[in-house]
Amino acid sequence: MLRWALIFLVVAIVAAVLGFGGIAGSAAGIAKIIFGVFLVLLVVSLVMNMVRGK
């Protein structure tokens, strides 16, 4: 999932450099959402590992 966030981030940067404002904004928004979901899943995974005692 982090890979997809990074891919959309790169797409947003390339689109911004080329001047495609709408596409860059959309790709950046998608990258932010996916990265946020990744962070939530990371925290949940860490908490579950602590609860299990591993």
mmCIF file of C-alpha atoms in Angstrom:
data_model
loop_
_atom_site.group_PDB
_atom_site.id
_atom_site.type_symbol
_atom_site.label_atom_id
_atom_site.label_comp_id
_atom_site.label_asym_id
_atom_site.label_seq_id
_atom_site.Cartn_x
_atom_site.Cartn_y
_atom_site.Cartn_z
ATOM 1 C CA MET A 1 0.000 0.000 0.000
ATOM 2 C CA LEU A 2 2.883 2.331 0.710
ATOM 3 C CA ARG A 3 4.102 1.524 -2.794
ATOM 4 C CA TRP A 4 0.858 2.864 -4.286
ATOM 5 C CA ALA A 5 1.124 6.047 -2.235
ATOM 6 C CA LEU A 6 4.651 6.593 -3.529
ATOM 7 C CA ILE A 7 3.554 5.893 -7.120
ATOM 8 C CA PHE A 8 0.765 8.475 -6.894
ATOM 9 C CA LEU A 9 3.192 10.930 -5.297
ATOM 10 C CA VAL A 10 5.594 10.540 -8.231
ATOM 11 C CA VAL A 11 2.714 10.924 -10.702
ATOM 12 C CA ALA A 12 1.652 14.111 -8.901
ATOM 13 C CA ILE A 13 5.186 15.546 -9.012
ATOM 14 C CA VAL A 14 5.611 14.744 -12.717
ATOM 15 C CA ALA A 15 2.191 16.186 -13.547
ATOM 16 C CA ALA A 16 2.959 19.336 -11.549
ATOM 17 C CA VAL A 17 6.271 19.812 -13.368
ATOM 18 C CA LEU A 18 4.528 19.422 -16.731
ATOM 19 C CA GLY A 19 1.797 21.862 -15.722
ATOM 20 C CA PHE A 20 -1.202 19.563 -15.423
ATOM 21 C CA GLY A 21 -2.759 21.146 -12.338
ATOM 22 C CA GLY A 22 -5.909 19.051 -12.105
ATOM 23 C CA ILE A 23 -4.140 15.741 -12.524
ATOM 24 C CA ALA A 24 -1.401 16.723 -10.074
ATOM 25 C CA GLY A 25 -3.943 17.719 -7.440
ATOM 26 C CA SER A 26 -5.920 14.523 -7.858
ATOM 27 C CA ALA A 27 -2.857 12.274 -7.723
ATOM 28 C CA ALA A 28 -1.547 14.122 -4.662
ATOM 29 C CA GLY A 29 -4.911 13.713 -2.941
ATOM 30 C CA ILE A 30 -4.986 9.996 -3.686
ATOM 31 C CA ALA A 31 -1.409 9.628 -2.432
ATOM 32 C CA LYS A 32 -2.326 11.366 0.838
ATOM 33 C CA ILE A 33 -5.343 9.133 1.383
ATOM 34 C CA ILE A 34 -3.456 5.916 0.667
ATOM 35 C CA PHE A 35 -0.553 6.992 2.882
ATOM 36 C CA GLY A 36 -2.995 7.780 5.707
ATOM 37 C CA VAL A 37 -4.583 4.344 5.387
ATOM 38 C CA PHE A 38 -1.103 2.808 5.433
ATOM 39 C CA LEU A 39 -0.251 4.631 8.658
ATOM 40 C CA VAL A 40 -3.500 3.521 10.324
ATOM 41 C CA LEU A 41 -2.836 -0.106 9.353
ATOM 42 C CA LEU A 42 0.717 0.186 10.676
ATOM 43 C CA VAL A 43 -0.502 1.440 14.055
ATOM 44 C CA VAL A 44 -3.159 -1.279 14.246
ATOM 45 C CA SER A 45 -0.548 -3.907 13.423
ATOM 46 C CA LEU A 46 1.825 -2.603 16.111
ATOM 47 C CA VAL A 47 -0.922 -2.542 18.739
ATOM 48 C CA MET A 48 -2.025 -6.073 17.845
ATOM 49 C CA ASN A 49 1.537 -7.347 18.159
ATOM 50 C CA MET A 50 1.876 -5.714 21.582
ATOM 51 C CA VAL A 51 -1.399 -7.228 22.760
ATOM 52 C CA ARG A 52 -0.358 -10.714 21.639
ATOM 53 C CA GLY A 53 2.925 -10.357 23.502
ATOM 54 C CA LYS A 54 5.223 -11.154 20.611
#
